[in-house]
PDB file of C-alpha atoms in Angstrom:
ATOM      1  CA  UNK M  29      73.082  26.815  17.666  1.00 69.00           C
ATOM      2  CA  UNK M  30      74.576  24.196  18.996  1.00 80.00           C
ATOM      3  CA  UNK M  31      76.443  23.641  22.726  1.00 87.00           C
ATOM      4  CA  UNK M  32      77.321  20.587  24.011  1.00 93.00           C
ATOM      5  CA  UNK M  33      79.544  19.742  26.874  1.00 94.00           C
ATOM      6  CA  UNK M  34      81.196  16.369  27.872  1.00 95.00           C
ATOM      7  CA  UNK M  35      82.429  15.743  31.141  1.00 95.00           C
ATOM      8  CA  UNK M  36      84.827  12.980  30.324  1.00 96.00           C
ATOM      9  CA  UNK M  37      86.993  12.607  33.491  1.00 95.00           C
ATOM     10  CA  UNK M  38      87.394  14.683  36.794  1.00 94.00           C
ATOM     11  CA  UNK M  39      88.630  17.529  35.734  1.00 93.00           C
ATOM     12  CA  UNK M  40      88.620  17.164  32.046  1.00 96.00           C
ATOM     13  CA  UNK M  41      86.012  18.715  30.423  1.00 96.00           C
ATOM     14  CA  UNK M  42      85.155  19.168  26.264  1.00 97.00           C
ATOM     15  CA  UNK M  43      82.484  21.464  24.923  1.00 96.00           C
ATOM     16  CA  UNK M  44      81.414  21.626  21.386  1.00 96.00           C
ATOM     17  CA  UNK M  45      80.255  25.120  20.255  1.00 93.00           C
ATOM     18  CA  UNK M  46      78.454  25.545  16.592  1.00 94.00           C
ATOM     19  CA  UNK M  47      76.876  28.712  15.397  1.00 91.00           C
ATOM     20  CA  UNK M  48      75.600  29.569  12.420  1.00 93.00           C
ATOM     21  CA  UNK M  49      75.266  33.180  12.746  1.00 93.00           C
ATOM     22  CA  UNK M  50      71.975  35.409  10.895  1.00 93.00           C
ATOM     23  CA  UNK M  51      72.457  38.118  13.293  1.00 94.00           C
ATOM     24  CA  UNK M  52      75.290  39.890  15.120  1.00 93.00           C
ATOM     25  CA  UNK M  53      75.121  38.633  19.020  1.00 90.00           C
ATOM     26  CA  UNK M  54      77.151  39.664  22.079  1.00 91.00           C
ATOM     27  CA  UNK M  55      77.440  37.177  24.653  1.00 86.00           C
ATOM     28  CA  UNK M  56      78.336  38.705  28.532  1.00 89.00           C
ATOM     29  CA  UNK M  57      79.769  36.178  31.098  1.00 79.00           C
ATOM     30  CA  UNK M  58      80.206  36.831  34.492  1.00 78.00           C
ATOM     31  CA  UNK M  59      81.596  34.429  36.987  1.00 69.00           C
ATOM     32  CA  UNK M  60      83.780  33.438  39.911  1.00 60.00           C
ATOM     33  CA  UNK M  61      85.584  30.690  39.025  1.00 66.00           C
ATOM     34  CA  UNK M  62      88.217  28.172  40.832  1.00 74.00           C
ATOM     35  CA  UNK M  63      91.431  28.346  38.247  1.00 77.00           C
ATOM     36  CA  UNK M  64      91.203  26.610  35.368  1.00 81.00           C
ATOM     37  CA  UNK M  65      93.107  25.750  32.354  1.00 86.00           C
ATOM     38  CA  UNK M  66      91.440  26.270  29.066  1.00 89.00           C
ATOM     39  CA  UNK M  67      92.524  25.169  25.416  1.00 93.00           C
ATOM     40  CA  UNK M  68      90.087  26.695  22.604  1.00 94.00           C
ATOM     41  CA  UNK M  69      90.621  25.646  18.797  1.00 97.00           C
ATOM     42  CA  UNK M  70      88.928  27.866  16.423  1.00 96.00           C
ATOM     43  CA  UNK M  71      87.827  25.568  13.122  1.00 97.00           C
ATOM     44  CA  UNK M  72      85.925  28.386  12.020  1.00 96.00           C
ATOM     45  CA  UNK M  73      84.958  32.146  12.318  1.00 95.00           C
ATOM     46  CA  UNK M  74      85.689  34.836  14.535  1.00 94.00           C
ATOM     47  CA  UNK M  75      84.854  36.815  17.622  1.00 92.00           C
ATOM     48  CA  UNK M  76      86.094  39.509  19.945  1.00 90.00           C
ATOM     49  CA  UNK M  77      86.145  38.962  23.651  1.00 88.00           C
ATOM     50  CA  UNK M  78      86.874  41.535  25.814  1.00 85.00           C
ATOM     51  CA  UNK M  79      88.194  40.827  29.771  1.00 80.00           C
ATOM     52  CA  UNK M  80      87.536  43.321  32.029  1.00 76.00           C
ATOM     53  CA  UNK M  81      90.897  43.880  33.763  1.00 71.00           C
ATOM     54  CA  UNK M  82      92.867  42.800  30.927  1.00 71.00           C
ATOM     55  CA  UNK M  83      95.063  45.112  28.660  1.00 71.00           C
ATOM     56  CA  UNK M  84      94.371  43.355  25.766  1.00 74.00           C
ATOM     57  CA  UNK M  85      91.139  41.849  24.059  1.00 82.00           C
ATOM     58  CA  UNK M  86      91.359  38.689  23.065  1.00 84.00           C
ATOM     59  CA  UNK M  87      90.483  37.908  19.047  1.00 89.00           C
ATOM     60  CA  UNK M  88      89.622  34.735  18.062  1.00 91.00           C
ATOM     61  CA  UNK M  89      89.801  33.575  14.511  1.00 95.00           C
ATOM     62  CA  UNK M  90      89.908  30.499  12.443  1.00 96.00           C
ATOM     63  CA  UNK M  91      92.379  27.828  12.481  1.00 96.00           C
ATOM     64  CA  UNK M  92      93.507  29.359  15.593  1.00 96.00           C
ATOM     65  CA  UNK M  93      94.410  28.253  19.083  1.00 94.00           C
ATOM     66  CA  UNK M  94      94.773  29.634  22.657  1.00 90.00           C
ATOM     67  CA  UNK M  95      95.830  28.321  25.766  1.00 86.00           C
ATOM     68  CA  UNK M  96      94.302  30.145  28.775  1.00 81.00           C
ATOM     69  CA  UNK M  97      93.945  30.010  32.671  1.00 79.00           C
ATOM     70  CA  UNK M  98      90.445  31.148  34.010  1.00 74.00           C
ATOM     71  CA  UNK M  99      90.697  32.092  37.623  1.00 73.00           C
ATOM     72  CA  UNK M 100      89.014  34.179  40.116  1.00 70.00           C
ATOM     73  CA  UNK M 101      86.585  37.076  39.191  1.00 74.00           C
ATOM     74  CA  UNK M 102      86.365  37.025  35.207  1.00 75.00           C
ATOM     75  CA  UNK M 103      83.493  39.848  33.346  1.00 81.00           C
ATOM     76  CA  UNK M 104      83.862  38.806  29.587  1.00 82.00           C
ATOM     77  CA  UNK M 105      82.222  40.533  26.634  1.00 89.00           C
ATOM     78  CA  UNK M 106      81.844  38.551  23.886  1.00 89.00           C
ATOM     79  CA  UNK M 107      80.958  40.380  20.124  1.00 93.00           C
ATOM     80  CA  UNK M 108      80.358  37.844  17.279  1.00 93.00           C
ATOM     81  CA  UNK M 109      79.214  38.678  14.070  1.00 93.00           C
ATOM     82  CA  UNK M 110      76.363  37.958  11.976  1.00 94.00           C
ATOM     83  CA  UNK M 111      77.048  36.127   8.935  1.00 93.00           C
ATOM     84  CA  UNK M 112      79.347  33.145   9.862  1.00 95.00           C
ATOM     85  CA  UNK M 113      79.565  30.000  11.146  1.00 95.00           C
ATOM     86  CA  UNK M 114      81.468  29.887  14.254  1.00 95.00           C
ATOM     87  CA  UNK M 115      82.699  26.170  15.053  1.00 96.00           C
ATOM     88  CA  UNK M 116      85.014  25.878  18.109  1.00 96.00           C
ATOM     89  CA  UNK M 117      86.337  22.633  20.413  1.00 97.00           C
ATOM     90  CA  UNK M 118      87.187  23.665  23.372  1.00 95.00           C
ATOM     91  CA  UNK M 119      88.674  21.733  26.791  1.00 96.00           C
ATOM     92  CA  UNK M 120      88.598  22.955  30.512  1.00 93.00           C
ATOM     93  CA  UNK M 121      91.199  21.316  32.695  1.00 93.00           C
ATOM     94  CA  UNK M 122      91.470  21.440  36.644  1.00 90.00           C
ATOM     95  CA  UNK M 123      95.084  22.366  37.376  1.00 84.00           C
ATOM     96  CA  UNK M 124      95.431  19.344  39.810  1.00 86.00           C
ATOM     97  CA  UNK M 125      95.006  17.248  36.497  1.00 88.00           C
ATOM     98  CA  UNK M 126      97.216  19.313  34.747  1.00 85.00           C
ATOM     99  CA  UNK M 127     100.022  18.544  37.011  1.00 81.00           C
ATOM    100  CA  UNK M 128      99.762  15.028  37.147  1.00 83.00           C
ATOM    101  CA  UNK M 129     100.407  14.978  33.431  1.00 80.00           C
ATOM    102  CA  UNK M 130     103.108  17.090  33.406  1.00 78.00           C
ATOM    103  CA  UNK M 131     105.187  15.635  36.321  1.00 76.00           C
ATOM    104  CA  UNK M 132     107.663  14.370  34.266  1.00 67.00           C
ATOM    105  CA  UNK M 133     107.419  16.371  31.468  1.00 64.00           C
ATOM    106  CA  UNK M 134     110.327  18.113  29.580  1.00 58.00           C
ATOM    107  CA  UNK M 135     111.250  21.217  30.913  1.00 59.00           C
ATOM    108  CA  UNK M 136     110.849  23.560  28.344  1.00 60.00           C
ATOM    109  CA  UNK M 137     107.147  22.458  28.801  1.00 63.00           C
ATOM    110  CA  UNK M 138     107.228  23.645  31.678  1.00 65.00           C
ATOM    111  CA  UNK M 139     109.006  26.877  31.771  1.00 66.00           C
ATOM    112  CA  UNK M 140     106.514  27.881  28.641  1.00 63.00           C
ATOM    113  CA  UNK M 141     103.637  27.114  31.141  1.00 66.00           C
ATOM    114  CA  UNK M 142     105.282  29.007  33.839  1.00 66.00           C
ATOM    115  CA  UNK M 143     105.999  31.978  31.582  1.00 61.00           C
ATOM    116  CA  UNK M 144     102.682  32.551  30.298  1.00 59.00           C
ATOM    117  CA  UNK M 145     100.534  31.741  33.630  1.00 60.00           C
ATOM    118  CA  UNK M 146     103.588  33.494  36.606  1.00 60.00           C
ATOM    119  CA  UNK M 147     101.304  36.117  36.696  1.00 55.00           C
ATOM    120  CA  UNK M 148      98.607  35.103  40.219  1.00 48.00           C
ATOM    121  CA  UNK M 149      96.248  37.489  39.442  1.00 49.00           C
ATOM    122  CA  UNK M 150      92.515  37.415  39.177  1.00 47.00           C
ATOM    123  CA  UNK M 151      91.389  37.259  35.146  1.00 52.00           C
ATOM    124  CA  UNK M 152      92.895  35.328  32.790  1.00 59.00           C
ATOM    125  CA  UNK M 153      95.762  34.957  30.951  1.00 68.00           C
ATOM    126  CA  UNK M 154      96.509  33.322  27.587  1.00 76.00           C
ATOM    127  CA  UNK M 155      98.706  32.779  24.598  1.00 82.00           C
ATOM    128  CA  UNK M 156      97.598  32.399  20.916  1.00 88.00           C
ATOM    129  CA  UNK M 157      99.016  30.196  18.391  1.00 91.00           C
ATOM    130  CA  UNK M 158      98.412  28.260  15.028  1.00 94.00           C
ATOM    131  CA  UNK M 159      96.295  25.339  14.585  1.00 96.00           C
ATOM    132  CA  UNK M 160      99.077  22.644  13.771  1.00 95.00           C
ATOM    133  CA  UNK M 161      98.241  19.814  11.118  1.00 96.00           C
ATOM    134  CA  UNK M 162      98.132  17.665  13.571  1.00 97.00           C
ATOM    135  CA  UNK M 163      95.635  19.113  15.566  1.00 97.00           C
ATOM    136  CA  UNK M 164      93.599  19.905  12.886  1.00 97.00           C
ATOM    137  CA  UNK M 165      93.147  15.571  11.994  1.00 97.00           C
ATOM    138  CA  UNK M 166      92.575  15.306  16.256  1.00 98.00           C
ATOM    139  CA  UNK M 167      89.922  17.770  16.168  1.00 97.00           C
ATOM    140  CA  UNK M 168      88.085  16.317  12.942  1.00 97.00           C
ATOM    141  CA  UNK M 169      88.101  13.256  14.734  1.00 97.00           C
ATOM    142  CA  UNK M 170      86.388  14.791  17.900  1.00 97.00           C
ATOM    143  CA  UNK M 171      83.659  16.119  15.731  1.00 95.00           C
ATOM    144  CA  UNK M 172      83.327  13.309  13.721  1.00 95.00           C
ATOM    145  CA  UNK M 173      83.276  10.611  16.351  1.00 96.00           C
ATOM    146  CA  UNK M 174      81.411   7.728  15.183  1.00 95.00           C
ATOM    147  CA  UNK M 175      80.728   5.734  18.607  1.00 97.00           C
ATOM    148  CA  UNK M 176      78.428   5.638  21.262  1.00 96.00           C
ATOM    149  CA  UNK M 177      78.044   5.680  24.801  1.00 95.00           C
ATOM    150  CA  UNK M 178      81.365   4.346  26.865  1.00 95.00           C
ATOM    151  CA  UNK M 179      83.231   3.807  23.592  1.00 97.00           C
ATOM    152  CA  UNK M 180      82.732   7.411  22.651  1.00 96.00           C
ATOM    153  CA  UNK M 181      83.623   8.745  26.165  1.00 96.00           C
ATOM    154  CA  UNK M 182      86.819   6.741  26.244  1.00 97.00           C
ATOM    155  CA  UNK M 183      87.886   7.768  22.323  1.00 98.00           C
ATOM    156  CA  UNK M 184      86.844  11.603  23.103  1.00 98.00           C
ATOM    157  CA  UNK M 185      88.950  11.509  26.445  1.00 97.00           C
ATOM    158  CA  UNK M 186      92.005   9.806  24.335  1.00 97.00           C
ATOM    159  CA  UNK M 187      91.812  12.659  21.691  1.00 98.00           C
ATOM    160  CA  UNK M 188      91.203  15.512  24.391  1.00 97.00           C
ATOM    161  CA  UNK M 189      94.350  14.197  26.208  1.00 96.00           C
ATOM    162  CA  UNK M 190      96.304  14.262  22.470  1.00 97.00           C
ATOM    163  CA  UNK M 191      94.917  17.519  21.807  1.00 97.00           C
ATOM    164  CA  UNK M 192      96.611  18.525  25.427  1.00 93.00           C
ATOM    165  CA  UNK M 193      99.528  16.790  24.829  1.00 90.00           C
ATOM    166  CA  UNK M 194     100.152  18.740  21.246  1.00 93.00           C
ATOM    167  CA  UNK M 195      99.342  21.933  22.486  1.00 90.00           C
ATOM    168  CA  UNK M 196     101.798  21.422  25.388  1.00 84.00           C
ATOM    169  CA  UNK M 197     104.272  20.862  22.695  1.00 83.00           C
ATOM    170  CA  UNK M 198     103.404  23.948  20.674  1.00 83.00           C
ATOM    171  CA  UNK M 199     104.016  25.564  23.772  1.00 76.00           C
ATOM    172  CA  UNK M 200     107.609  24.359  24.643  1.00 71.00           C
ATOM    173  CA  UNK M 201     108.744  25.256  21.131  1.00 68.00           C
ATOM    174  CA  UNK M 202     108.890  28.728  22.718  1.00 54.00           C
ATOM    175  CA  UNK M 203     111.350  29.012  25.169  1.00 41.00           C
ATOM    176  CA  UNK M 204     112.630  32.069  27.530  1.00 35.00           C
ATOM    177  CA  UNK M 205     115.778  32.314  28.917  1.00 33.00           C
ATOM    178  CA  UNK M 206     118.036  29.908  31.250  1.00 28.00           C
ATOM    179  CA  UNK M 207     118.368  32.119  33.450  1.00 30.00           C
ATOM    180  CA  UNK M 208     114.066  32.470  33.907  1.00 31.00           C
ATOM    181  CA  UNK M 209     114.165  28.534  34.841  1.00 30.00           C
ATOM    182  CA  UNK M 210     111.101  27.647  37.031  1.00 30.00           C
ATOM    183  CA  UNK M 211     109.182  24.339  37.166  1.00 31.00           C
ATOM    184  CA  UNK M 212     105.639  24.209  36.998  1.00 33.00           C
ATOM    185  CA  UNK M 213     104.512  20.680  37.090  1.00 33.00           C
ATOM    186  CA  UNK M 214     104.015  20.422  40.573  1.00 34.00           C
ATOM    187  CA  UNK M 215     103.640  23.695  41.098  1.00 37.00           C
ATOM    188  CA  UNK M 216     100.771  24.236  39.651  1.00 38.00           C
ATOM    189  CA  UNK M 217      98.699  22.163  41.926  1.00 38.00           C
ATOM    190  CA  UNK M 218      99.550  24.360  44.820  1.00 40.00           C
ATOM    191  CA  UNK M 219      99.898  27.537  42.620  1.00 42.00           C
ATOM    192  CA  UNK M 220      96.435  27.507  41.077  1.00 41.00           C
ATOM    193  CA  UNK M 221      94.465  25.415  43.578  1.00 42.00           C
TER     194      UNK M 221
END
């Protein structure tokens, strides 16, 4: 089993999660947490996580993606099963971060954003998507990063920022209404924080 985390800016976080699974395991988290954005790509297997407080679980599978936002009081179950290898890439990013790079982002960025995380309360919320091509080549180039020390810090925070940026896009491809216009960018500082 492998879990590493990188701490590659303030407030930009990447872990790196391999198992290779022999046995079923169920993983229980329980935290209070200051809100955070979370993007999880799944390059391989599968799992069940279930939120306490949420309506729905949340099922993770391969080549898939999900934007989240961790905040406040979050009980997670966590069911994976035996015979699989479960590879996943996965960034955390403080909401005061988030806002700086989306101050003058495109609006339908935004509203996306603002439609999937309107809701203030404790939990977390997220949306589930396709791994794009694109992402997929980012992501092999995260786990196949062939520098050291500074170098590799400075390429993995350039690809964790592209991996952002894409899955920002993803999410403006899905727009509400006009009439459901909010912005978010600096919002979310004050929103989340």
């Amino acid at each position: 089993m492998l879990n590493r985390s990188i701490s590659l800016r303030k407030g930009l976080n990447l872990s790196l999660t391999e198992w290779d699974m022999t046995q079923d395991l169920s993983l229980t988290m329980s935290s209070q947490t200051q809100p955070s954005f979370g993007f999880s790509f799944c390059l391989s297997g599968g799992f069940l996580t279930k939120i306490s407080g949420s309506a729905a679980d949340i099922e993770t599978r391969t080549s898939e993606t999900q934007s989240g936002l961790f905040q406040g009081d979050i009980k997670a179950v966590s069911e994976v099963m035996s015979g699989q290898k479960v590879s996943l890439v996965q960034l955390d990013v403080n909401p005061d971060l988030l806002g700086e790079l989306l101050e003058d982002s495109a609006h339908d960025v935004q509203k996306s954003l603002d439609r999937i995380f309107s809701n203030n309360q404790a939990g977390f919320q997220w949306e589930t998507r396709n791994i794009t091509p694109t992402m997929s080549i980012a992501l092999r180039q995260v786990i196949h990063c062939p520098y050291q020390g500074l170098t590799k810090r400075l390429y993995l925070e350039g690809k964790a920022l592209e991996l952002i940026a894409l899955q920002l896009d993803a999410l403006g491809e899905k727009v509400p209404n006009r009439s459901e216009e909010r912005r978010v960018g600096k919002e979310c500082r004050s929103r989340w924080s």
